[in-house]
Amino acid sequence: MKDSTIPTVRLGDGGPEVGVQGLGCMGMSFAYGPSDADESRATLERALELGVTLYDTADAYGAGENERFLSPFFTAHRDDVVIATKFALSIPPDDPTRRVIRNDPPYIRQAVEASLRRLDVDVIDLYYMHRRDVNVPIEETVGVMSELVREGKVKYLGLSEVTADELRAAHAVHPIAAVQSEWSLFSRDIEAKVVPAARELGVALVPYSPLGRGFLTGSFVNAEQDLTADDFRRHQPRFTGANATANAALLEPIRAVAETHGASLGQIALAWVQQQATVHNLPVVPIPGTRKPARIEENTAASRITLTREELALLDPVAAKVAGNRYADMTFTSAGRE
C-alpha cells in the first residue's frame, strides 16, 4: 500500500480502537442531494485502505436506507470495521418529513432489532442515542441500552447532543465510550462544559460536521444558489442569505493557513479538529462525510498536519463571529439545555 494509513486511538476507557478519523456515511443515501452508489462503495473501500475503521450511520438516515446500503460493505469487512449507528429519531409513517424524538424503552428495543436486521449483523459495535427526549429520564434510557450490551446485541454505548450533566448521569449507569456532537471551527459550544466532562470521565469525542457540512471547504457559498433542491443545507440558517455572505468572509484566515501548508481549506479545518485531542487532552475522532475516494485521501492526509500555536491563535476567533444557528430548530440539539 503506497499511502500512509492513519494512526489509531481508543474510544473512551475500554472502548474500541479505531482510526483517528472516521467516516460519516449519511450523505451516501440521504440529505446531500444525488449520489452515485458505485462511487460511494469505492469511497468505503478506499477509506478502509487508509485506516479508517469507524463508520457512522443511523436508522433515521433515509428511513433505514443508509444502513441497508452499508450492509454489504460491513459484511465483507466485518472483522476490520467498527459499526456505529443510532436510534431516537422516529419518522411518522403519515409524514416522512417529520422527526419525533423517542428514548422510551419499548422504542429502543424495537429500533435496535430493526437496525440489526438492516445491517445484517449479530451485534452493533457502537450504539448511540441520537437525540435526547427530555421526557424520559436519561438513566432509564441508558439502563435499557446497558441491557442490550448484556444481551450481546451492542458492544459499546454512545450519546449524541447531550449536556455535561446528562453525560455524567448516563455514565453513572453504564460506561459511555463516545459523545457525538457538532464540533468545528464554526461550532465550538461544547468546549465550555461537555468536553471537560468527557475528559473527566474518560469519554471520547466524535465530532460530526467537522467541515461545517462542507462550507469550511469552500465547496459552496450560498446553499440556496449552489445546491440542489433536495439538499437539506438549503434549510440551515448559516448557509443562506446574509448569513452565508458573512460566514464566507470567515474563511479568509483558514485560507491563509492553508496556503502556508500547501493544503486545502478542508484539510486545515480537519487538522484543527484533530488537534483538539492535544489541546483538550482526550480522544477526538472526527467523522467527516464524503462520497468520493479522492476526498477520503484528502481528509485522512489532514491527520498528518500540525498547526502551530500562532496558527491556532489566528483561527481561534472564527467561531465567535459565525452568523446563524446550526439548525433552524435548535431544540434538536443540546444547546438549549446546557
GROMACS .gro file of C-alpha atoms in nm:
model
  338
    1MET     CA    1   0.000   0.000   0.000
    2LYS     CA    2   0.159   0.327  -0.113
    3ASP     CA    3  -0.037   0.559   0.112
    4SER     CA    4   0.026   0.605   0.482
    5THR     CA    5  -0.253   0.478   0.700
    6ILE     CA    6  -0.381   0.693   0.983
    7PRO     CA    7  -0.290   0.609   1.344
    8THR     CA    8  -0.539   0.462   1.587
    9VAL     CA    9  -0.689   0.570   1.917
   10ARG     CA   10  -0.923   0.411   2.171
   11LEU     CA   11  -1.275   0.543   2.208
   12GLY     CA   12  -1.302   0.608   2.580
   13ASP     CA   13  -1.171   0.393   2.862
   14GLY     CA   14  -1.211   0.036   2.742
   15GLY     CA   15  -1.385   0.127   2.417
   16PRO     CA   16  -1.296   0.005   2.067
   17GLU     CA   17  -0.972   0.102   1.895
   18VAL     CA   18  -1.037   0.296   1.574
   19GLY     CA   19  -0.857   0.512   1.323
   20VAL     CA   20  -0.817   0.872   1.441
   21GLN     CA   21  -1.060   0.974   1.169
   22GLY     CA   22  -1.389   0.802   1.093
   23LEU     CA   23  -1.634   0.831   0.805
   24GLY     CA   24  -1.980   0.984   0.823
   25CYS     CA   25  -2.191   0.783   0.579
   26MET     CA   26  -2.521   0.974   0.589
   27GLY     CA   27  -2.469   1.154   0.258
   28MET     CA   28  -2.428   0.832   0.066
   29SER     CA   29  -2.805   0.789   0.060
   30PHE     CA   30  -2.959   1.085   0.239
   31ALA     CA   31  -2.973   1.463   0.281
   32TYR     CA   32  -2.699   1.591   0.047
   33GLY     CA   33  -2.861   1.559  -0.292
   34PRO     CA   34  -2.797   1.296  -0.564
   35SER     CA   35  -2.529   1.035  -0.500
   36ASP     CA   36  -2.357   0.767  -0.707
   37ALA     CA   37  -2.383   0.428  -0.536
   38ASP     CA   38  -2.076   0.284  -0.709
   39GLU     CA   39  -1.865   0.585  -0.618
   40SER     CA   40  -1.987   0.565  -0.259
   41ARG     CA   41  -1.891   0.197  -0.242
   42ALA     CA   42  -1.547   0.282  -0.378
   43THR     CA   43  -1.519   0.551  -0.110
   44LEU     CA   44  -1.590   0.298   0.164
   45GLU     CA   45  -1.322   0.065   0.033
   46ARG     CA   46  -1.064   0.343  -0.005
   47ALA     CA   47  -1.134   0.464   0.346
   48LEU     CA   48  -1.061   0.121   0.487
   49GLU     CA   49  -0.737   0.101   0.288
   50LEU     CA   50  -0.626   0.426   0.451
   51GLY     CA   51  -0.701   0.308   0.804
   52VAL     CA   52  -1.050   0.449   0.855
   53THR     CA   53  -1.231   0.188   1.064
   54LEU     CA   54  -1.518   0.379   1.232
   55TYR     CA   55  -1.822   0.403   1.002
   56ASP     CA   56  -2.114   0.614   1.119
   57THR     CA   57  -2.478   0.576   1.021
   58ALA     CA   58  -2.824   0.597   1.184
   59ASP     CA   59  -3.167   0.444   1.143
   60ALA     CA   60  -3.308   0.787   1.057
   61TYR     CA   61  -3.083   0.835   0.753
   62GLY     CA   62  -3.321   0.767   0.467
   63ALA     CA   63  -3.560   0.575   0.696
   64GLY     CA   64  -3.311   0.289   0.728
   65GLU     CA   65  -3.187   0.304   0.370
   66ASN     CA   66  -2.837   0.413   0.475
   67GLU     CA   67  -2.798   0.109   0.699
   68ARG     CA   68  -2.914  -0.118   0.416
   69PHE     CA   69  -2.670   0.043   0.173
   70LEU     CA   70  -2.376  -0.010   0.408
   71SER     CA   71  -2.463  -0.368   0.497
   72PRO     CA   72  -2.274  -0.545   0.214
   73PHE     CA   73  -1.957  -0.349   0.291
   74PHE     CA   74  -1.984  -0.430   0.660
   75THR     CA   75  -2.047  -0.796   0.586
   76ALA     CA   76  -1.741  -0.816   0.361
   77HIS     CA   77  -1.514  -0.650   0.620
   78ARG     CA   78  -1.682  -0.738   0.948
   79ASP     CA   79  -1.361  -0.801   1.143
   80ASP     CA   80  -1.200  -0.479   1.023
   81VAL     CA   81  -1.471  -0.220   1.084
   82VAL     CA   82  -1.640  -0.061   1.384
   83ILE     CA   83  -2.008  -0.007   1.307
   84ALA     CA   84  -2.175   0.291   1.473
   85THR     CA   85  -2.546   0.351   1.436
   86LYS     CA   86  -2.812   0.539   1.629
   87PHE     CA   87  -3.171   0.539   1.749
   88ALA     CA   88  -3.410   0.809   1.873
   89LEU     CA   89  -3.536   0.992   1.564
   90SER     CA   90  -3.866   0.827   1.478
   91ILE     CA   91  -4.026   0.902   1.140
   92PRO     CA   92  -4.408   0.908   1.148
   93PRO     CA   93  -4.547   0.695   0.861
   94ASP     CA   94  -4.801   0.965   0.770
   95ASP     CA   95  -4.536   1.239   0.738
   96PRO     CA   96  -4.185   1.127   0.635
   97THR     CA   97  -4.054   1.486   0.664
   98ARG     CA   98  -4.107   1.491   1.043
   99ARG     CA   99  -3.873   1.366   1.311
  100VAL     CA  100  -4.003   1.268   1.655
  101ILE     CA  101  -3.751   1.207   1.933
  102ARG     CA  102  -3.812   0.886   2.127
  103ASN     CA  103  -3.597   0.746   2.409
  104ASP     CA  104  -3.856   0.518   2.572
  105PRO     CA  105  -3.753   0.156   2.640
  106PRO     CA  106  -4.003  -0.016   2.403
  107TYR     CA  107  -3.892   0.205   2.116
  108ILE     CA  108  -3.522   0.142   2.184
  109ARG     CA  109  -3.575  -0.234   2.172
  110GLN     CA  110  -3.775  -0.203   1.852
  111ALA     CA  111  -3.509   0.021   1.699
  112VAL     CA  112  -3.210  -0.199   1.779
  113GLU     CA  113  -3.375  -0.509   1.632
  114ALA     CA  114  -3.460  -0.319   1.315
  115SER     CA  115  -3.104  -0.188   1.281
  116LEU     CA  116  -2.957  -0.535   1.334
  117ARG     CA  117  -3.177  -0.668   1.054
  118ARG     CA  118  -3.094  -0.389   0.811
  119LEU     CA  119  -2.723  -0.407   0.884
  120ASP     CA  120  -2.735  -0.788   0.872
  121VAL     CA  121  -2.505  -0.823   1.175
  122ASP     CA  122  -2.531  -1.002   1.508
  123VAL     CA  123  -2.403  -0.711   1.714
  124ILE     CA  124  -2.368  -0.333   1.676
  125ASP     CA  125  -2.026  -0.212   1.785
  126LEU     CA  126  -2.124   0.140   1.899
  127TYR     CA  127  -2.489   0.227   1.961
  128TYR     CA  128  -2.577   0.594   2.009
  129MET     CA  129  -2.877   0.771   2.150
  130HIS     CA  130  -2.913   1.010   1.854
  131ARG     CA  131  -3.107   1.283   2.032
  132ARG     CA  132  -3.235   1.338   2.386
  133ASP     CA  133  -3.602   1.304   2.477
  134VAL     CA  134  -3.626   1.520   2.790
  135ASN     CA  135  -3.949   1.348   2.889
  136VAL     CA  136  -3.764   1.023   2.959
  137PRO     CA  137  -3.503   1.017   3.238
  138ILE     CA  138  -3.165   0.955   3.078
  139GLU     CA  139  -3.094   0.694   3.345
  140GLU     CA  140  -3.391   0.497   3.214
  141THR     CA  141  -3.276   0.526   2.853
  142VAL     CA  142  -2.917   0.424   2.928
  143GLY     CA  143  -3.045   0.149   3.156
  144VAL     CA  144  -3.215  -0.015   2.859
  145MET     CA  145  -2.909   0.044   2.641
  146SER     CA  146  -2.696  -0.131   2.902
  147GLU     CA  147  -2.932  -0.428   2.888
  148LEU     CA  148  -2.860  -0.450   2.515
  149VAL     CA  149  -2.490  -0.477   2.600
  150ARG     CA  150  -2.555  -0.759   2.846
  151GLU     CA  151  -2.769  -0.935   2.587
  152GLY     CA  152  -2.488  -0.921   2.331
  153LYS     CA  153  -2.674  -0.701   2.082
  154VAL     CA  154  -2.449  -0.398   2.137
  155LYS     CA  155  -2.084  -0.373   2.243
  156TYR     CA  156  -2.037  -0.008   2.343
  157LEU     CA  157  -2.265   0.287   2.416
  158GLY     CA  158  -2.260   0.641   2.285
  159LEU     CA  159  -2.464   0.959   2.320
  160SER     CA  160  -2.520   1.243   2.076
  161GLU     CA  161  -2.601   1.607   2.153
  162VAL     CA  162  -2.609   1.575   2.531
  163THR     CA  163  -2.517   1.821   2.804
  164ALA     CA  164  -2.236   1.769   3.053
  165ASP     CA  165  -2.484   1.682   3.330
  166GLU     CA  166  -2.665   1.434   3.105
  167LEU     CA  167  -2.333   1.271   3.019
  168ARG     CA  168  -2.242   1.235   3.385
  169ALA     CA  169  -2.582   1.089   3.472
  170ALA     CA  170  -2.563   0.843   3.184
  171HIS     CA  171  -2.205   0.739   3.262
  172ALA     CA  172  -2.306   0.660   3.619
  173VAL     CA  173  -2.546   0.396   3.482
  174HIS     CA  174  -2.313   0.243   3.223
  175PRO     CA  175  -1.975   0.346   3.077
  176ILE     CA  176  -2.013   0.574   2.776
  177ALA     CA  177  -1.748   0.525   2.507
  178ALA     CA  178  -1.816   0.834   2.297
  179VAL     CA  179  -2.015   1.154   2.270
  180GLN     CA  180  -2.103   1.267   1.920
  181SER     CA  181  -2.169   1.639   1.882
  182GLU     CA  182  -2.105   1.905   1.623
  183TRP     CA  183  -1.754   2.043   1.665
  184SER     CA  184  -1.568   2.252   1.411
  185LEU     CA  185  -1.410   2.592   1.354
  186PHE     CA  186  -1.768   2.719   1.321
  187SER     CA  187  -1.923   2.528   1.617
  188ARG     CA  188  -1.739   2.524   1.950
  189ASP     CA  189  -2.005   2.550   2.219
  190ILE     CA  190  -1.930   2.200   2.357
  191GLU     CA  191  -1.586   2.316   2.470
  192ALA     CA  192  -1.736   2.501   2.768
  193LYS     CA  193  -1.881   2.204   2.956
  194VAL     CA  194  -1.919   1.884   2.752
  195VAL     CA  195  -1.554   1.846   2.657
  196PRO     CA  196  -1.428   1.891   3.016
  197ALA     CA  197  -1.687   1.638   3.138
  198ALA     CA  198  -1.583   1.388   2.872
  199ARG     CA  199  -1.218   1.429   2.966
  200GLU     CA  200  -1.301   1.383   3.334
  201LEU     CA  201  -1.498   1.063   3.264
  202GLY     CA  202  -1.263   0.912   3.008
  203VAL     CA  203  -1.509   0.952   2.718
  204ALA     CA  204  -1.405   1.019   2.358
  205LEU     CA  205  -1.545   1.296   2.140
  206VAL     CA  206  -1.667   1.209   1.792
  207PRO     CA  207  -1.724   1.543   1.614
  208TYR     CA  208  -1.983   1.537   1.338
  209SER     CA  209  -1.984   1.803   1.065
  210PRO     CA  210  -1.617   1.887   1.133
  211LEU     CA  211  -1.613   2.055   0.791
  212GLY     CA  212  -1.920   2.266   0.867
  213ARG     CA  213  -2.129   2.049   0.631
  214GLY     CA  214  -1.888   2.134   0.352
  215PHE     CA  215  -1.899   2.511   0.397
  216LEU     CA  216  -1.550   2.514   0.551
  217THR     CA  217  -1.410   2.353   0.236
  218GLY     CA  218  -1.531   2.641   0.019
  219SER     CA  219  -1.727   2.398  -0.197
  220PHE     CA  220  -2.035   2.621  -0.183
  221VAL     CA  221  -2.106   2.979  -0.080
  222ASN     CA  222  -2.485   3.007  -0.069
  223ALA     CA  223  -2.686   2.689  -0.028
  224GLU     CA  224  -2.996   2.825  -0.200
  225GLN     CA  225  -2.799   2.919  -0.509
  226ASP     CA  226  -2.533   2.649  -0.520
  227LEU     CA  227  -2.702   2.329  -0.401
  228THR     CA  228  -2.976   2.107  -0.542
  229ALA     CA  229  -3.335   2.144  -0.426
  230ASP     CA  230  -3.323   1.821  -0.223
  231ASP     CA  231  -3.012   1.923  -0.024
  232PHE     CA  232  -3.110   1.989   0.337
  233ARG     CA  233  -2.838   2.251   0.382
  234ARG     CA  234  -3.070   2.489   0.195
  235HIS     CA  235  -3.275   2.496   0.519
  236GLN     CA  236  -2.986   2.564   0.759
  237PRO     CA  237  -2.956   2.929   0.865
  238ARG     CA  238  -2.579   2.955   0.838
  239PHE     CA  239  -2.571   2.874   0.470
  240THR     CA  240  -2.832   3.108   0.321
  241GLY     CA  241  -2.889   3.480   0.267
  242ALA     CA  242  -2.686   3.738   0.453
  243ASN     CA  243  -2.559   3.474   0.696
  244ALA     CA  244  -2.391   3.285   0.414
  245THR     CA  245  -2.225   3.601   0.285
  246ALA     CA  246  -2.095   3.693   0.631
  247ASN     CA  247  -1.973   3.341   0.701
  248ALA     CA  248  -1.792   3.310   0.369
  249ALA     CA  249  -1.571   3.602   0.476
  250LEU     CA  250  -1.466   3.400   0.783
  251LEU     CA  251  -1.285   3.151   0.560
  252GLU     CA  252  -1.004   3.400   0.496
  253PRO     CA  253  -0.785   3.310   0.798
  254ILE     CA  254  -0.837   2.941   0.717
  255ARG     CA  255  -0.729   3.012   0.359
  256ALA     CA  256  -0.416   3.190   0.485
  257VAL     CA  257  -0.315   2.891   0.699
  258ALA     CA  258  -0.392   2.654   0.412
  259GLU     CA  259  -0.158   2.843   0.180
  260THR     CA  260   0.122   2.814   0.436
  261HIS     CA  261   0.085   2.437   0.448
  262GLY     CA  262   0.012   2.383   0.079
  263ALA     CA  263  -0.316   2.232   0.194
  264SER     CA  264  -0.685   2.271   0.115
  265LEU     CA  265  -0.930   2.466   0.329
  266GLY     CA  266  -1.092   2.140   0.434
  267GLN     CA  267  -0.761   1.991   0.544
  268ILE     CA  268  -0.691   2.284   0.773
  269ALA     CA  269  -1.043   2.270   0.919
  270LEU     CA  270  -0.999   1.897   0.984
  271ALA     CA  271  -0.646   1.937   1.119
  272TRP     CA  272  -0.784   2.191   1.368
  273VAL     CA  273  -1.046   1.942   1.491
  274GLN     CA  274  -0.793   1.657   1.510
  275GLN     CA  275  -0.557   1.878   1.710
  276GLN     CA  276  -0.822   1.940   1.974
  277ALA     CA  277  -0.724   1.598   2.109
  278THR     CA  278  -0.395   1.752   2.220
  279VAL     CA  279  -0.546   2.087   2.319
  280HIS     CA  280  -0.808   1.927   2.544
  281ASN     CA  281  -0.629   1.602   2.632
  282LEU     CA  282  -0.890   1.348   2.525
  283PRO     CA  283  -0.952   1.120   2.224
  284VAL     CA  284  -1.109   1.307   1.930
  285VAL     CA  285  -1.224   1.114   1.623
  286PRO     CA  286  -1.399   1.338   1.368
  287ILE     CA  287  -1.631   1.176   1.114
  288PRO     CA  288  -1.625   1.393   0.800
  289GLY     CA  289  -1.869   1.272   0.540
  290THR     CA  290  -1.785   1.224   0.175
  291ARG     CA  291  -1.889   1.015  -0.124
  292LYS     CA  292  -1.565   1.045  -0.322
  293PRO     CA  293  -1.245   0.838  -0.285
  294ALA     CA  294  -1.028   1.143  -0.361
  295ARG     CA  295  -1.186   1.328  -0.069
  296ILE     CA  296  -1.105   1.039   0.165
  297GLU     CA  297  -0.742   1.069   0.061
  298GLU     CA  298  -0.751   1.443   0.121
  299ASN     CA  299  -0.928   1.411   0.457
  300THR     CA  300  -0.703   1.142   0.602
  301ALA     CA  301  -0.395   1.339   0.495
  302ALA     CA  302  -0.521   1.619   0.721
  303SER     CA  303  -0.447   1.399   1.023
  304ARG     CA  304  -0.076   1.449   0.946
  305ILE     CA  305  -0.092   1.830   0.954
  306THR     CA  306   0.015   2.000   1.277
  307LEU     CA  307  -0.086   2.361   1.326
  308THR     CA  308   0.146   2.598   1.509
  309ARG     CA  309   0.050   2.790   1.818
  310GLU     CA  310   0.032   3.105   1.606
  311GLU     CA  311  -0.195   2.937   1.352
  312LEU     CA  312  -0.427   2.811   1.623
  313ALA     CA  313  -0.443   3.165   1.763
  314LEU     CA  314  -0.530   3.301   1.417
  315LEU     CA  315  -0.818   3.054   1.383
  316ASP     CA  316  -0.943   3.087   1.739
  317PRO     CA  317  -1.175   3.392   1.688
  318VAL     CA  318  -1.362   3.242   1.389
  319ALA     CA  319  -1.640   3.061   1.575
  320ALA     CA  320  -1.747   3.366   1.775
  321LYS     CA  321  -1.816   3.555   1.451
  322VAL     CA  322  -2.035   3.293   1.282
  323ALA     CA  323  -2.380   3.421   1.179
  324GLY     CA  324  -2.685   3.198   1.223
  325ASN     CA  325  -2.772   2.886   1.422
  326ARG     CA  326  -2.663   2.535   1.331
  327TYR     CA  327  -3.025   2.433   1.271
  328ALA     CA  328  -3.347   2.620   1.212
  329ASP     CA  329  -3.487   2.425   1.508
  330MET     CA  330  -3.224   2.415   1.782
  331THR     CA  331  -3.447   2.207   2.012
  332PHE     CA  332  -3.293   1.906   1.837
  333THR     CA  333  -2.957   1.992   1.996
  334SER     CA  334  -2.816   2.016   2.348
  335ALA     CA  335  -2.758   2.391   2.317
  336GLY     CA  336  -3.079   2.496   2.489
  337ARG     CA  337  -3.032   2.258   2.784
  338GLU     CA  338  -2.668   2.319   2.878
   0.00000   0.00000   0.00000
